[in-house]
XYZ file of C-alpha atoms in Angstrom:
568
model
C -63.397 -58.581 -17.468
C -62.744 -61.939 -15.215
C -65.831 -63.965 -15.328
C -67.109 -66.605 -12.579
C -69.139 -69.645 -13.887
C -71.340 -71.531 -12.202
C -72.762 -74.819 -13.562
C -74.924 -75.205 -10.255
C -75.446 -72.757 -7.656
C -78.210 -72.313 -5.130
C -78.295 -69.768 -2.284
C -80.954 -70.439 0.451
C -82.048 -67.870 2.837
C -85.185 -68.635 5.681
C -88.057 -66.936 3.883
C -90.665 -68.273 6.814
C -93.485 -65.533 7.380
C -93.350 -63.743 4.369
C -95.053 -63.242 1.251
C -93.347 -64.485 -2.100
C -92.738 -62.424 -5.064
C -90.702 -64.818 -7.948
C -88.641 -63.287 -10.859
C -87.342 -65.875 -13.123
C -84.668 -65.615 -15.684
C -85.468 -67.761 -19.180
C -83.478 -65.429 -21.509
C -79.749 -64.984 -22.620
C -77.503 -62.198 -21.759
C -77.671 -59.775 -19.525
C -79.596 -59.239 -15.840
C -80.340 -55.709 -16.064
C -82.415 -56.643 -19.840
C -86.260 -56.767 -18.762
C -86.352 -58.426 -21.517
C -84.437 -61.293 -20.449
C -86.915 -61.910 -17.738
C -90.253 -64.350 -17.648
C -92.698 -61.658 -16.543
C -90.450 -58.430 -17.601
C -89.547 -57.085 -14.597
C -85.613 -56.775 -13.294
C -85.045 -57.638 -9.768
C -84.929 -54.932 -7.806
C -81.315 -53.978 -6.309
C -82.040 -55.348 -3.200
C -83.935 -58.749 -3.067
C -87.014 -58.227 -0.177
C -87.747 -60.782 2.299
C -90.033 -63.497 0.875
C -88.734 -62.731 -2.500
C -87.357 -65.534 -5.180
C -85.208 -65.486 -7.897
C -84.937 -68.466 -10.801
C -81.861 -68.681 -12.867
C -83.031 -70.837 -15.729
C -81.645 -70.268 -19.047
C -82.534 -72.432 -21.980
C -79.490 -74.999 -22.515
C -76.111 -73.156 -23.959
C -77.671 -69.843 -22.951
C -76.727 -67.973 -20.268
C -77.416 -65.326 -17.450
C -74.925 -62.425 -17.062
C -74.947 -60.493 -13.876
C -73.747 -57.338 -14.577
C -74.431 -55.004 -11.527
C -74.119 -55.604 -8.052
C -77.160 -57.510 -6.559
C -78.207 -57.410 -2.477
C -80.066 -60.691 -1.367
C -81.651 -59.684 1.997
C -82.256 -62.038 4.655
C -85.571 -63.930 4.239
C -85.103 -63.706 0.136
C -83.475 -66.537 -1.763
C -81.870 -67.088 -5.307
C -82.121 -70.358 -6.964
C -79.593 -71.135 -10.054
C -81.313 -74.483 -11.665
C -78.968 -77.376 -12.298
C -77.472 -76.966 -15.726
C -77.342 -73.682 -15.984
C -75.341 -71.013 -17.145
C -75.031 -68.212 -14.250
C -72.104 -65.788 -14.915
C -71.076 -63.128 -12.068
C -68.604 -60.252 -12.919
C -69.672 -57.675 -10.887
C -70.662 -59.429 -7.381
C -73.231 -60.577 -5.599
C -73.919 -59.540 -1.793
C -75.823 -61.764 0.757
C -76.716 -60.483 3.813
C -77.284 -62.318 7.205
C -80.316 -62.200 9.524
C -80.233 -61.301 13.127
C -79.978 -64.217 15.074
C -82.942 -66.483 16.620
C -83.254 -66.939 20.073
C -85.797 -67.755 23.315
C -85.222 -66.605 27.009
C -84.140 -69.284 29.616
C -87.228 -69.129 32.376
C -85.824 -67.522 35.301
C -84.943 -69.280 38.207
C -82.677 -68.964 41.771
C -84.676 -65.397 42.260
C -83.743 -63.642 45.643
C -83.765 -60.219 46.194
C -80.152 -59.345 44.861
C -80.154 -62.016 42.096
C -81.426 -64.636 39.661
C -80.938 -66.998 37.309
C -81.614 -66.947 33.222
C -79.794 -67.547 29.947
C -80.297 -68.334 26.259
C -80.848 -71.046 23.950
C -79.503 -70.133 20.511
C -81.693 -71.806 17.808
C -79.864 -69.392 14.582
C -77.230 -67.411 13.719
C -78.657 -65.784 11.443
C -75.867 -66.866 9.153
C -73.009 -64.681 11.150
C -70.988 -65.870 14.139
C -72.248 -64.705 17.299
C -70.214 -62.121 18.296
C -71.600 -61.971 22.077
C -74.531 -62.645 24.067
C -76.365 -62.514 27.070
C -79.131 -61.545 29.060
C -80.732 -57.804 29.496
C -83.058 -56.694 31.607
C -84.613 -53.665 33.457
C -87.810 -52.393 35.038
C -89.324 -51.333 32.327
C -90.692 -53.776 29.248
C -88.493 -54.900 26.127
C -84.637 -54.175 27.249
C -82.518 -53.703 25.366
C -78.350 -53.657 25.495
C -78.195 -49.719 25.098
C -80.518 -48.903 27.897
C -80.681 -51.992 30.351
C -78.520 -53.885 32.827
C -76.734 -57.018 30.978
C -74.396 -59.496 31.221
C -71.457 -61.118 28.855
C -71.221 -64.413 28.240
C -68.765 -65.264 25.331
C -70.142 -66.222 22.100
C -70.485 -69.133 19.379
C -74.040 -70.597 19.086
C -74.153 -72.804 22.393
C -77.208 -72.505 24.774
C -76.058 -70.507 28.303
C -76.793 -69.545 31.754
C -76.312 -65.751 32.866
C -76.681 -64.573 36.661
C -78.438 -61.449 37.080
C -76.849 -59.503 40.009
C -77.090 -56.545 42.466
C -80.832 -56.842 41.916
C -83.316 -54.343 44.297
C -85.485 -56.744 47.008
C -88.933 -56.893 45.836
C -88.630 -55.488 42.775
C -90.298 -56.150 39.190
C -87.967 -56.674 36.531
C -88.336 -57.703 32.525
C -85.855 -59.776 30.665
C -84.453 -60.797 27.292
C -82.001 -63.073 26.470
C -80.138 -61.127 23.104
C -77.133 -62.584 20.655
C -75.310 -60.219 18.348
C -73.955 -61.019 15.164
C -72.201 -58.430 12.521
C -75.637 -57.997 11.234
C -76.952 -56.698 14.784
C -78.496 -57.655 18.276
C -81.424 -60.301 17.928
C -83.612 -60.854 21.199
C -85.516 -63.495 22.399
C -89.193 -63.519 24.006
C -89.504 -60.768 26.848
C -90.234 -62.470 30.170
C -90.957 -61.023 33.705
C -90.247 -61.968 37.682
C -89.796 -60.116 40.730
C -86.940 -60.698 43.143
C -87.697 -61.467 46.458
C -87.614 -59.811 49.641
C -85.416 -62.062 50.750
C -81.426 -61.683 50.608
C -78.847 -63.943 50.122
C -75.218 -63.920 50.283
C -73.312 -62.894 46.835
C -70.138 -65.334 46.383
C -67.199 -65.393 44.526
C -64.918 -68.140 43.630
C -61.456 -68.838 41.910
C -59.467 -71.836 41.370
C -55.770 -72.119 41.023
C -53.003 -74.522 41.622
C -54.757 -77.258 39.300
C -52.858 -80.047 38.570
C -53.824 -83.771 37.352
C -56.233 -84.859 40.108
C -56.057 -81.604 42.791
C -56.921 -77.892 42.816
C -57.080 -75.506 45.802
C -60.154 -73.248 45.690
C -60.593 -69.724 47.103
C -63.697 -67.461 47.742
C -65.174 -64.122 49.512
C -68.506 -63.638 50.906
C -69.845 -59.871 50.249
C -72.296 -60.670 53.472
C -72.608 -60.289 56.701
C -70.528 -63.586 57.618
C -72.365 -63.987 60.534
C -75.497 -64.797 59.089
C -74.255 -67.734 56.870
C -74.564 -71.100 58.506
C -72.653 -73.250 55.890
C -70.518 -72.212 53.145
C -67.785 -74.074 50.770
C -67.687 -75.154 46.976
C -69.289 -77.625 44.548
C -68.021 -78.976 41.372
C -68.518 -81.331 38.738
C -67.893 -82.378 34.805
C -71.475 -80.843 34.228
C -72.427 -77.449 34.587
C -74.078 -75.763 37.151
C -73.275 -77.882 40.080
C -75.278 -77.645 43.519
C -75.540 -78.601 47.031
C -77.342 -81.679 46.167
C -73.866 -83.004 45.124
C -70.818 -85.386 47.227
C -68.097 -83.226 45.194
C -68.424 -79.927 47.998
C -66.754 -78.641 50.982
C -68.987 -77.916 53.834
C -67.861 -75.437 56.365
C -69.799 -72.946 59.267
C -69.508 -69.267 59.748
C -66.347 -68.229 57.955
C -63.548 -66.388 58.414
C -62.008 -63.747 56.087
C -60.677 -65.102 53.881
C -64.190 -67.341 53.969
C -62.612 -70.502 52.409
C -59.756 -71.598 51.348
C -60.194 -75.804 49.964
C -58.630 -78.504 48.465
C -60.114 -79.951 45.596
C -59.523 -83.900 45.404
C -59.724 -87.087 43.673
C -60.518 -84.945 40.885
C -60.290 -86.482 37.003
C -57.214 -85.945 34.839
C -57.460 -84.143 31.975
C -60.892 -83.100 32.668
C -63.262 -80.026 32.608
C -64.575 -79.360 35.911
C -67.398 -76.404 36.918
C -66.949 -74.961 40.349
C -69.270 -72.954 41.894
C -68.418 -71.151 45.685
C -72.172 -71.360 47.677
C -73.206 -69.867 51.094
C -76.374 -71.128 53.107
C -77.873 -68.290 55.362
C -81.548 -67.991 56.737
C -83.350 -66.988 53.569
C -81.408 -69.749 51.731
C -78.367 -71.289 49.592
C -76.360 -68.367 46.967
C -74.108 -69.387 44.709
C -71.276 -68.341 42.480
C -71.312 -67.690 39.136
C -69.493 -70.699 37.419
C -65.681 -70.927 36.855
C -64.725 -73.489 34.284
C -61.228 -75.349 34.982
C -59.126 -78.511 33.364
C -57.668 -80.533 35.224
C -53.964 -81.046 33.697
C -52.186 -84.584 32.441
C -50.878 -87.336 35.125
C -47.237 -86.180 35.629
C -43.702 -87.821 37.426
C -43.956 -85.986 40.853
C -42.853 -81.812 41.672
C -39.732 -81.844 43.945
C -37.630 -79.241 46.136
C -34.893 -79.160 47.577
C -35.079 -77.373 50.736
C -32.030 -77.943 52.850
C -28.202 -78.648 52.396
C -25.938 -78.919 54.749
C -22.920 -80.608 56.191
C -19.766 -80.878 58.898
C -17.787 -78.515 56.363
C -20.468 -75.832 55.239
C -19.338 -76.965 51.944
C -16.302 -75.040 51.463
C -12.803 -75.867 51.729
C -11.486 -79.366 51.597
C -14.359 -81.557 52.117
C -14.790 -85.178 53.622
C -17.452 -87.054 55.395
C -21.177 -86.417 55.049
C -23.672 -83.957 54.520
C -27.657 -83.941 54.867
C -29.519 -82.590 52.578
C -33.869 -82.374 52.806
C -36.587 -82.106 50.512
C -40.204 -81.967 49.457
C -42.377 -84.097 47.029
C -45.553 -83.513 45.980
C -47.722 -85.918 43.699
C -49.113 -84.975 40.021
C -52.278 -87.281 40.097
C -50.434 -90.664 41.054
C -48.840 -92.307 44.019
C -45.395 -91.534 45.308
C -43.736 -95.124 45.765
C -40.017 -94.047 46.751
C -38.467 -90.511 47.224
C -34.948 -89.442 48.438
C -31.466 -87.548 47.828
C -29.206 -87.918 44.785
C -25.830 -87.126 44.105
C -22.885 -87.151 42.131
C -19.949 -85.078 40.571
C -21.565 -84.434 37.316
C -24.616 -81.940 37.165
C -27.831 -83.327 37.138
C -27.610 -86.790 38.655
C -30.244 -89.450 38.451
C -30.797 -92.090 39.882
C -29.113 -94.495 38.127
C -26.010 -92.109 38.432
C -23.719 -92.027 41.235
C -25.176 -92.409 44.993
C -28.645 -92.372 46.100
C -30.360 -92.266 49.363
C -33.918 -93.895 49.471
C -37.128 -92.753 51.746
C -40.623 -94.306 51.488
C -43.025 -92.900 49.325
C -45.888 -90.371 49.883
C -46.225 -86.846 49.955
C -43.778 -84.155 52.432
C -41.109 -83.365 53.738
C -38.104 -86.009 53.352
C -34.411 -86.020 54.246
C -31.343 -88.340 53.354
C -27.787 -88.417 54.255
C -24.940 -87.547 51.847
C -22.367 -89.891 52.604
C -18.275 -90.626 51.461
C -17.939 -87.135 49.993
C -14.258 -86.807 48.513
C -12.210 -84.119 49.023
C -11.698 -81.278 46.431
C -15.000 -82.910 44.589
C -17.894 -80.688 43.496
C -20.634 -82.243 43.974
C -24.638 -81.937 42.689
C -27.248 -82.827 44.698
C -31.050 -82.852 43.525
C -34.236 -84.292 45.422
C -35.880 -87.159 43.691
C -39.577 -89.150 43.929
C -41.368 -91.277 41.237
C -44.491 -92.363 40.823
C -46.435 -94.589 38.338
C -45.513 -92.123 35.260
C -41.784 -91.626 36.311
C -39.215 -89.619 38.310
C -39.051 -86.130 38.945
C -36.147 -84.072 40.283
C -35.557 -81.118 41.886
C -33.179 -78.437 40.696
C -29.539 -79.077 41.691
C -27.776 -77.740 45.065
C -24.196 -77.992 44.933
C -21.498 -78.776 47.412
C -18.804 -76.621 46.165
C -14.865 -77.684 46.548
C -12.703 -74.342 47.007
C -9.147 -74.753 46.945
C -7.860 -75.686 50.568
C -5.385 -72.908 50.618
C -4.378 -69.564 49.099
C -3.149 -69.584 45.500
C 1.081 -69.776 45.321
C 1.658 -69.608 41.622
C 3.753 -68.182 39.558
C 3.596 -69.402 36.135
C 0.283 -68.503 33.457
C -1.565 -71.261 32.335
C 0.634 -71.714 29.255
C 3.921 -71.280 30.996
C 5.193 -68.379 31.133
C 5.891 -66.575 34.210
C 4.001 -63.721 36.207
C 6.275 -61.159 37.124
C 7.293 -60.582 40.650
C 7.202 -56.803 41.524
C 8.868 -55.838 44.677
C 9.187 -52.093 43.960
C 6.706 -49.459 44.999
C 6.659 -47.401 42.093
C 6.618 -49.659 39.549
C 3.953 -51.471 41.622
C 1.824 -48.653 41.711
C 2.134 -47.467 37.752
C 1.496 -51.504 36.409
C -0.933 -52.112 33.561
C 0.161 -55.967 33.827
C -0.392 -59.279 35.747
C 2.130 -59.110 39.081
C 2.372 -61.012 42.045
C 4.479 -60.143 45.738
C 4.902 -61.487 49.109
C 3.582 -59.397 51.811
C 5.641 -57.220 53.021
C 7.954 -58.760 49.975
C 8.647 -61.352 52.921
C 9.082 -64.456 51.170
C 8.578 -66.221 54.695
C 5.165 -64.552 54.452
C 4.757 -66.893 51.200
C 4.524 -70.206 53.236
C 2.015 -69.321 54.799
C -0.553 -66.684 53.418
C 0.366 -67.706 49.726
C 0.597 -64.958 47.259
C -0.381 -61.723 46.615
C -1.815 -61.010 42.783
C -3.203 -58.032 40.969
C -6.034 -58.081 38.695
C -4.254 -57.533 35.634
C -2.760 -61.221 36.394
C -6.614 -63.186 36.924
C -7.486 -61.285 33.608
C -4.215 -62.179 31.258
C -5.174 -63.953 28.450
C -2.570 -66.496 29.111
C -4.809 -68.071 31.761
C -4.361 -67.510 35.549
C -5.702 -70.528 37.271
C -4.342 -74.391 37.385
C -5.803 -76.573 34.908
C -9.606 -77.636 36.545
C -9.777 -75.025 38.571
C -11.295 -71.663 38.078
C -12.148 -67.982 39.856
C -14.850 -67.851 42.688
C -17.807 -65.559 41.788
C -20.057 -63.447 43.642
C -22.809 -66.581 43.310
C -20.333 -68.823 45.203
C -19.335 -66.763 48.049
C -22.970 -65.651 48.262
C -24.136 -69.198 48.456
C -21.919 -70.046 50.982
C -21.496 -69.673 55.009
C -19.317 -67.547 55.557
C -17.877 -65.140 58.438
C -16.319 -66.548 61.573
C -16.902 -70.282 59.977
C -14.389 -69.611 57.562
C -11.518 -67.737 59.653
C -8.923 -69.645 61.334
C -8.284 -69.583 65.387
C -4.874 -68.557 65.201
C -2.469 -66.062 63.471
C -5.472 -63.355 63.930
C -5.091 -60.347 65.985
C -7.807 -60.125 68.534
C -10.382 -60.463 69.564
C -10.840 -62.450 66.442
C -14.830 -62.697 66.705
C -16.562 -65.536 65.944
C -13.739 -67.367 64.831
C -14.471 -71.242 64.638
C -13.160 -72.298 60.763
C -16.104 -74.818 60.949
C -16.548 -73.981 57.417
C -12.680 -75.748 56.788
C -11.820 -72.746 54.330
C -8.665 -72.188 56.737
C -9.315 -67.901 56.274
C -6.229 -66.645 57.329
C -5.354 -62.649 57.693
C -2.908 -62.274 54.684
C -3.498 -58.832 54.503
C -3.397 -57.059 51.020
C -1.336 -54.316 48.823
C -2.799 -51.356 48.399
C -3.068 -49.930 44.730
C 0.233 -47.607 45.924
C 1.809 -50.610 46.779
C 1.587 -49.530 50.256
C 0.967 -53.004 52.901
C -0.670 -50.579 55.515
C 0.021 -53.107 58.081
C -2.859 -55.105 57.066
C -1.520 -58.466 58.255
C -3.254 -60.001 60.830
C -6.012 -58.083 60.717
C -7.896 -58.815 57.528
C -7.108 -61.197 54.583
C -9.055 -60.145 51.094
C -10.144 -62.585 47.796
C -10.567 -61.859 44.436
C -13.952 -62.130 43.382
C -15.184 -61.246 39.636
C -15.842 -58.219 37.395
C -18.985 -57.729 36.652
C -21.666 -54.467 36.378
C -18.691 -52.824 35.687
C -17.104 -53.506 39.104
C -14.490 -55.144 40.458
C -15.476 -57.317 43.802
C -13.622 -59.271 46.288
C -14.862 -60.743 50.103
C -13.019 -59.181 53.130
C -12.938 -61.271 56.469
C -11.682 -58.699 59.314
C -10.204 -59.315 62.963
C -13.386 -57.648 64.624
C -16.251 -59.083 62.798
C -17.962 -62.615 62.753
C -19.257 -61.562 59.015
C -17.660 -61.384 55.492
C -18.120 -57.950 53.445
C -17.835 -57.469 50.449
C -15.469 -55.019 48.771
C -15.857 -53.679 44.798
C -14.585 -51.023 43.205
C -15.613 -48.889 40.133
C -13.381 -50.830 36.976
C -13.621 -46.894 35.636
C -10.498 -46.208 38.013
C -7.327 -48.156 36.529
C -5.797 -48.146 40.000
C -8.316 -50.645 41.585
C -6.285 -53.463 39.390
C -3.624 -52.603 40.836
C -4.490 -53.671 44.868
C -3.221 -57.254 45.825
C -5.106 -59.176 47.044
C -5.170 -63.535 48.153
C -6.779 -65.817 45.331
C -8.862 -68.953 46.776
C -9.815 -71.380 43.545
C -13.232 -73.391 43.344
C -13.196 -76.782 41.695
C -14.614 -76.801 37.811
């Protein structure tokens, strides 16, 4: 048997308002010997209210509990310094119900009021949940009456009683629940008024270091209300009577929509939404918000754009636009950054510079070298630091049609001429169109997909295959077809994008050409989903499609088609 010994031990429970009983212990051994006890009589099981027990052996003697003893709330044991007070089997203490009075009531119209609680005990037990309760008949309680929630722990609090009757009597309690049970406080009374007043809602959102936008509803006839908007402060409960509000007239649904400013950072603020009509102010119930840490500035990047739409060979300049807003301090400078590396700063590569504040800002991307990817990002700084947007890029696609025929490593990539083997490969090829070498100077290559997949490595050193996020992130259509060589009417046809699109045509998986040239040039895209993509410009459409086909059929490898790099 595992014994617990206890040289001092007192346990203390509120014995206020009752009568005492005392049972002492002055002999040596066991608690359930009457004998062992100053007027003969055990404990009973459970120790009443009011009741006491003294632990006080003589000196090297000792008390041995040996069954399980209840202490109820209001009874106490005492264990006297020095002494021996052994527990094997356990001891169980229970709590009280808490102790608690009934805020007076207060803001009564006829569809609500104001009460609360002020929590003097626990009772020994967390409080699990409180509130108020109330109803038209005497003593509520939180089976049988109307009641709010309002968190727990032991700190005082306000409830608002809601959808009230006009001109009705009503009783309330303020109540606290711990594991033990529900404790009340003292029953009061009022009667709501005739009168009624709006019923508001609020919520905050957007909250940063020293703003926060506010929204709320009016469940009124709008009408009626003559002023309406929000009040906050770092105290609770915040009114009218305040400088932190919005004032507005008659709303409009939505009824408000504000901006909270020159707000505190890192601060708890209490916002209430109010409305003023003829029978008087209503407000909100509270809504509790922090105010976040002073932070370098948020940034977008809106716009980029330039004289080559940011494909093909590019030179010359681009502009590129932005927005800045501040985190609690002042914007002092904003503008563009750039540079070939991802995520430029600005102590990296080229910079434009705008004055500070808030907005919308642009800045001019200038001496752009050809073949470069570049990365653009917005910038602005304040007192804490710089922020940055997320990166744009000006992608550099190769400024003509692959015309390889060599794998990364060296060795060559077949030329295939013939239509049947053509049409039974399982490996990289490429051909002319038409297998016209004169074809070659000028559209480039054709290549299978079995080549761009070899494991030898398909494209030159720095360069690599477009994907579906490039071509989808760049103009494309007429922009990128040339003015010439295309059979008409050739719509939209400007090449302002400088990708040079040129109608190379394409084999077909049976190596048939299907006199494609001139009227539509096709590029490899990438495998993905299992699908195999690639971006069609035609003769008869200012748009690009998009062509995949279903990996599942071996013969879609097999098409030839015009491969256009993009710069690593």
């Amino acid at each position: 048997m595992k014994y617990c010994l206890f040289s001092f031990f007192a346990l203390l429970a509120s014995m206020a308002g009752y009568s005492q009983t005392t049972y002492t212990f002055t002999g040596n051994g066991y608690w359930t010997q009457a004998g062992n006890w100053q007027s003969l009589s055990v404990p009973p099981d459970t120790l009443p209210a009011g009741s006491v027990i003294n632990i006080s052996p003589a000196p090297n003697d000792s008390c041995v509990l040996d069954k399980v003893q209840v202490i109820a709330p209001g009874a106490s044991l005492h264990v006297l310094t020095g002494s021996n007070f052994i527990v094997p089997s356990g001891m169980i203490i229970t709590a009280s119900l808490p102790s608690l009075t009934t805020i007076p009531v207060s803001d009564i119209s006829g569809n609500y009021a104001l009460s609360g609680g002020s929590i003097s005990a626990n009772g020994g037990s967390p409080v699990l949940s409180k509130g108020v309760v109330w109803s038209v008949n005497t003593n509520p309680e939180i089976a049988s009456g109307t009641l709010t929630t309002d968190g727990s722990g032991n700190a005082n609090y306000g409830s608002y009683l809601r959808n009230l009757l006009p001109n009705t009597q009503y009783y309330i309690r303020a109540y606290a629940t711990n594991s033990t049970g529900t404790g009340y406080g003292n029953e009061l009374s009022f009667t709501s008024t005739a009168d009624l007043l709006p019923v508001v809602s609020v919520r905050v959102d957007t909250i940063r270091a020293t703003t926060a936008s506010a929204t709320g509803s009016i469940s009124s006839d709008f009408l009626s209300i003559i002023t309406h908007g929000f009040c906050w402060d770092t105290a609770r409960m915040p009114t009218i009577t305040l400088p932190t509000k919005t004032v507005k007239g008659t709303p409009q649904y939505p009824f408000s929509f504000d901006a909270l400013t020159n707000l505190l950072p890192r601060s708890t603020y209490y916002i209430r939404a109010y409305a003023t009509n003829s029978f008087g102010t209503a407000y909100s119930s509270e809504y509790l918000f922090f105010t976040d840490s002073l932070k370098v500035p948020d940034v977008s990047i809106n716009t980029l754009t330039g004289n080559a739409d940011f494909l093909g060979s590019i030179d010359g300049i681009a502009v590129a636009s932005g927005y800045a807003s501040t985190n609690g301090s002042p914007i002092t400078v904003k503008g563009i950054c750039w540079d070939s590396v991802p995520d430029p700063v600005i102590t990296s590569g080229d910079t434009t510079v705008s004055d500070g504040g808030t907005g919308g800002f642009s800045g001019t991307l200038t001496n752009l070298v050809p073949n470069t990817t570049y990365y653009v990002r917005a910038y602005a700084t304040n007192a804490i630091g710089t922020g940055y947007s997320s990166a744009r890029l000006i992608r550099a696609w190769m400024p003509s049609n692959l015309d390889i025929v060599t794998y990364r490593n060296g060795d060559t990539i077949p030329q295939v001429t013939d239509s049947a083997t053509w049409a039974n490969l399982t490996t990289g090829a490429w051909c002319y169109y038409n297998n016209d070498s004169a074809n070659g100077a000028i559209y480039g290559k054709l290549y299978n997909f079995y080549a761009l997949t070899d494991p030898r490595g398909f494209t030159p050193v720095g360069w690599r295959l477009p994907t579906e996020d490039d071509w989808n992130t760049s103009q494309s259509g007429g922009r990128m077809k040339t003015t010439t060589l295309w059979m008409p009417p050739n719509t939209g046809a400007t090449n302002s994008s400088r990708f040079s699109g040129l109608p190379g045509g394409l084999r077909l998986p049976d190596a048939n050409f299907a006199g494609s040239q001139g009227y539509y040039g096709e590029w490899w895209s990438d495998y993905r989903f299992g699908y195999l993509f690639a971006r069609r410009l035609s003769y008869n459409s200012a748009s690009s499609s998009q062509a995949y086909t279903n990996v599942n059929v071996p013969a879609a490898m097999r098409t030839g088609r015009s491969v256009r790099c993009v710069k690593e």
